[in-house]
Amino acid sequence: MCRSIKTLRPPVTPEVRDEDIAAAALQYVRKVSGFRSPAAHNREVFDAAVAAVTDATRDLMAGLEVRGAPGGRRTGH
């Protein structure tokens, strides 16, 4: 588990910004790839992975329902 990735769903994190989602995606890709900053020949695939994880995280957050929240609200994004 990458300890620097924080939980992004309410009520744990009430205000989740796009920057929070992108930062978590970057930390994830860094952890699984083993590269903090990839070499030039890996940059394109590294950046594509960060974008894909960002999109997947945004979709996940938009689809989650938080029990006990007013109206069973979605975390939405």
Short mmCIF file of N, CA and C in Angstrom, two decimals:
data_model
loop_
_atom_site.label_atom_id
_atom_site.label_comp_id
_atom_site.label_asym_id
_atom_site.label_seq_id
_atom_site.Cartn_x
_atom_site.Cartn_y
_atom_site.Cartn_z
N MET A 1 0.84 -1.18 0.00
CA MET A 1 0.00 0.00 0.00
C MET A 1 0.88 1.24 0.00
N CYS A 2 0.57 2.16 -0.84
CA CYS A 2 1.31 3.42 -0.89
C CYS A 2 0.72 4.36 0.15
N ARG A 3 1.42 4.59 1.20
CA ARG A 3 0.90 5.36 2.32
C ARG A 3 0.65 6.82 1.99
N SER A 4 1.23 7.34 0.94
CA SER A 4 1.02 8.75 0.62
C SER A 4 -0.25 8.99 -0.20
N ILE A 5 -0.93 7.92 -0.58
CA ILE A 5 -2.21 8.08 -1.28
C ILE A 5 -3.29 8.14 -0.22
N LYS A 6 -4.02 9.26 -0.17
CA LYS A 6 -5.05 9.40 0.85
C LYS A 6 -6.41 8.96 0.31
N THR A 7 -7.28 8.61 1.25
CA THR A 7 -8.66 8.25 0.88
C THR A 7 -9.35 9.49 0.34
N LEU A 8 -10.03 9.34 -0.79
CA LEU A 8 -10.64 10.50 -1.44
C LEU A 8 -12.16 10.56 -1.31
N ARG A 9 -12.77 9.59 -0.63
CA ARG A 9 -14.22 9.63 -0.60
C ARG A 9 -14.74 10.33 0.66
N PRO A 10 -15.84 11.06 0.50
CA PRO A 10 -16.49 11.64 1.66
C PRO A 10 -17.03 10.54 2.56
N PRO A 11 -17.16 10.69 3.82
CA PRO A 11 -16.82 11.88 4.59
C PRO A 11 -15.36 11.94 5.00
N VAL A 12 -14.56 10.95 4.63
CA VAL A 12 -13.14 10.97 4.99
C VAL A 12 -12.48 12.23 4.43
N THR A 13 -12.73 12.54 3.19
CA THR A 13 -12.22 13.75 2.55
C THR A 13 -13.41 14.48 1.94
N PRO A 14 -13.93 15.48 2.65
CA PRO A 14 -15.16 16.14 2.19
C PRO A 14 -15.02 16.87 0.85
N GLU A 15 -13.90 17.51 0.60
CA GLU A 15 -13.70 18.26 -0.64
C GLU A 15 -12.61 17.60 -1.46
N VAL A 16 -13.00 16.91 -2.53
CA VAL A 16 -12.02 16.27 -3.40
C VAL A 16 -11.93 17.07 -4.69
N ARG A 17 -10.73 17.51 -4.98
CA ARG A 17 -10.50 18.30 -6.19
C ARG A 17 -9.84 17.44 -7.25
N ASP A 18 -9.87 17.90 -8.48
CA ASP A 18 -9.19 17.17 -9.57
C ASP A 18 -7.71 17.00 -9.26
N GLU A 19 -7.12 17.99 -8.60
CA GLU A 19 -5.70 17.92 -8.25
C GLU A 19 -5.43 16.77 -7.29
N ASP A 20 -6.38 16.51 -6.37
CA ASP A 20 -6.24 15.40 -5.42
C ASP A 20 -6.26 14.06 -6.15
N ILE A 21 -7.17 13.94 -7.12
CA ILE A 21 -7.29 12.71 -7.89
C ILE A 21 -6.02 12.49 -8.73
N ALA A 22 -5.55 13.53 -9.39
CA ALA A 22 -4.33 13.42 -10.21
C ALA A 22 -3.11 13.08 -9.35
N ALA A 23 -3.02 13.67 -8.17
CA ALA A 23 -1.88 13.38 -7.28
C ALA A 23 -1.90 11.93 -6.82
N ALA A 24 -3.08 11.42 -6.50
CA ALA A 24 -3.19 10.01 -6.08
C ALA A 24 -2.81 9.09 -7.24
N ALA A 25 -3.25 9.42 -8.46
CA ALA A 25 -2.92 8.62 -9.63
C ALA A 25 -1.41 8.60 -9.87
N LEU A 26 -0.79 9.76 -9.75
CA LEU A 26 0.66 9.84 -9.94
C LEU A 26 1.39 8.99 -8.90
N GLN A 27 0.97 9.06 -7.65
CA GLN A 27 1.60 8.26 -6.60
C GLN A 27 1.44 6.77 -6.87
N TYR A 28 0.26 6.38 -7.33
CA TYR A 28 0.01 4.97 -7.66
C TYR A 28 0.95 4.49 -8.77
N VAL A 29 1.03 5.25 -9.85
CA VAL A 29 1.87 4.85 -10.99
C VAL A 29 3.34 4.83 -10.57
N ARG A 30 3.75 5.79 -9.76
CA ARG A 30 5.13 5.78 -9.26
C ARG A 30 5.41 4.51 -8.46
N LYS A 31 4.46 4.15 -7.61
CA LYS A 31 4.65 2.98 -6.75
C LYS A 31 4.75 1.70 -7.57
N VAL A 32 3.80 1.48 -8.47
CA VAL A 32 3.78 0.21 -9.20
C VAL A 32 4.88 0.13 -10.27
N SER A 33 5.30 1.28 -10.81
CA SER A 33 6.36 1.26 -11.83
C SER A 33 7.75 1.24 -11.21
N GLY A 34 7.86 1.73 -10.00
CA GLY A 34 9.17 1.83 -9.37
C GLY A 34 9.97 3.04 -9.81
N PHE A 35 9.34 3.94 -10.57
CA PHE A 35 10.01 5.14 -11.05
C PHE A 35 9.38 6.38 -10.43
N ARG A 36 10.19 7.21 -9.81
CA ARG A 36 9.68 8.50 -9.33
C ARG A 36 9.53 9.43 -10.52
N SER A 37 10.53 9.41 -11.37
CA SER A 37 10.52 10.20 -12.59
C SER A 37 11.12 9.31 -13.68
N PRO A 38 10.33 8.90 -14.65
CA PRO A 38 10.83 7.97 -15.66
C PRO A 38 11.81 8.63 -16.63
N ALA A 39 12.64 7.79 -17.22
CA ALA A 39 13.55 8.26 -18.27
C ALA A 39 12.73 8.69 -19.48
N ALA A 40 13.33 9.44 -20.34
CA ALA A 40 12.64 9.98 -21.52
C ALA A 40 11.97 8.88 -22.34
N HIS A 41 12.62 7.72 -22.47
CA HIS A 41 12.04 6.65 -23.29
C HIS A 41 10.82 5.99 -22.62
N ASN A 42 10.58 6.25 -21.35
CA ASN A 42 9.40 5.72 -20.66
C ASN A 42 8.36 6.79 -20.35
N ARG A 43 8.67 8.04 -20.64
CA ARG A 43 7.79 9.15 -20.27
C ARG A 43 6.39 9.03 -20.86
N GLU A 44 6.27 8.69 -22.12
CA GLU A 44 4.96 8.64 -22.78
C GLU A 44 4.05 7.60 -22.13
N VAL A 45 4.56 6.41 -21.91
CA VAL A 45 3.74 5.35 -21.31
C VAL A 45 3.44 5.66 -19.84
N PHE A 46 4.39 6.27 -19.14
CA PHE A 46 4.19 6.68 -17.75
C PHE A 46 3.06 7.71 -17.67
N ASP A 47 3.13 8.75 -18.49
CA ASP A 47 2.11 9.80 -18.48
C ASP A 47 0.74 9.25 -18.90
N ALA A 48 0.72 8.32 -19.85
CA ALA A 48 -0.54 7.71 -20.27
C ALA A 48 -1.16 6.90 -19.13
N ALA A 49 -0.31 6.23 -18.36
CA ALA A 49 -0.80 5.46 -17.22
C ALA A 49 -1.38 6.38 -16.15
N VAL A 50 -0.71 7.49 -15.89
CA VAL A 50 -1.24 8.46 -14.91
C VAL A 50 -2.59 8.98 -15.38
N ALA A 51 -2.73 9.29 -16.65
CA ALA A 51 -4.00 9.78 -17.18
C ALA A 51 -5.09 8.72 -17.06
N ALA A 52 -4.76 7.48 -17.36
CA ALA A 52 -5.75 6.40 -17.29
C ALA A 52 -6.19 6.16 -15.84
N VAL A 53 -5.25 6.17 -14.92
CA VAL A 53 -5.61 5.97 -13.50
C VAL A 53 -6.42 7.16 -12.99
N THR A 54 -6.08 8.35 -13.43
CA THR A 54 -6.86 9.55 -13.05
C THR A 54 -8.30 9.40 -13.53
N ASP A 55 -8.48 9.01 -14.79
CA ASP A 55 -9.83 8.84 -15.34
C ASP A 55 -10.59 7.74 -14.60
N ALA A 56 -9.93 6.63 -14.33
CA ALA A 56 -10.58 5.52 -13.62
C ALA A 56 -10.98 5.94 -12.22
N THR A 57 -10.13 6.70 -11.56
CA THR A 57 -10.44 7.17 -10.21
C THR A 57 -11.61 8.13 -10.23
N ARG A 58 -11.63 9.03 -11.19
CA ARG A 58 -12.74 9.98 -11.32
C ARG A 58 -14.05 9.22 -11.55
N ASP A 59 -14.03 8.19 -12.41
CA ASP A 59 -15.23 7.38 -12.66
C ASP A 59 -15.67 6.65 -11.40
N LEU A 60 -14.71 6.10 -10.67
CA LEU A 60 -15.01 5.41 -9.42
C LEU A 60 -15.67 6.36 -8.44
N MET A 61 -15.09 7.52 -8.24
CA MET A 61 -15.62 8.48 -7.28
C MET A 61 -17.02 8.95 -7.67
N ALA A 62 -17.26 9.10 -8.96
CA ALA A 62 -18.57 9.54 -9.43
C ALA A 62 -19.64 8.48 -9.22
N GLY A 63 -19.24 7.21 -9.19
CA GLY A 63 -20.21 6.13 -9.07
C GLY A 63 -20.45 5.62 -7.67
N LEU A 64 -19.57 5.96 -6.74
CA LEU A 64 -19.74 5.47 -5.37
C LEU A 64 -20.92 6.12 -4.67
N GLU A 65 -21.66 5.34 -3.91
CA GLU A 65 -22.72 5.86 -3.08
C GLU A 65 -22.27 5.78 -1.63
N VAL A 66 -22.43 6.88 -0.92
CA VAL A 66 -22.02 6.93 0.47
C VAL A 66 -23.25 6.71 1.34
N ARG A 67 -23.27 5.57 2.03
CA ARG A 67 -24.40 5.28 2.91
C ARG A 67 -24.42 6.25 4.07
N GLY A 68 -25.63 6.64 4.44
CA GLY A 68 -25.78 7.56 5.55
C GLY A 68 -25.65 9.01 5.14
N ALA A 69 -25.27 9.25 3.91
CA ALA A 69 -25.19 10.62 3.42
C ALA A 69 -26.59 11.07 3.02
N PRO A 70 -26.88 12.37 3.10
CA PRO A 70 -28.20 12.85 2.71
C PRO A 70 -28.58 12.37 1.31
N GLY A 71 -29.69 11.66 1.20
CA GLY A 71 -30.19 11.17 -0.08
C GLY A 71 -29.33 10.08 -0.67
N GLY A 72 -28.49 9.41 0.14
CA GLY A 72 -27.60 8.36 -0.39
C GLY A 72 -26.73 8.88 -1.49
N ARG A 73 -26.30 10.12 -1.32
CA ARG A 73 -25.61 10.84 -2.40
C ARG A 73 -24.39 10.10 -2.92
N ARG A 74 -24.15 10.36 -4.16
CA ARG A 74 -22.93 9.85 -4.78
C ARG A 74 -21.81 10.81 -4.40
N THR A 75 -20.59 10.29 -4.48
CA THR A 75 -19.46 11.14 -4.15
C THR A 75 -19.24 12.18 -5.24
N GLY A 76 -19.74 11.86 -6.43
CA GLY A 76 -19.77 12.75 -7.58
C GLY A 76 -18.51 13.45 -7.94
N HIS A 77 -18.23 13.56 -9.20
CA HIS A 77 -17.17 14.35 -9.79
C HIS A 77 -17.38 14.37 -11.26
#
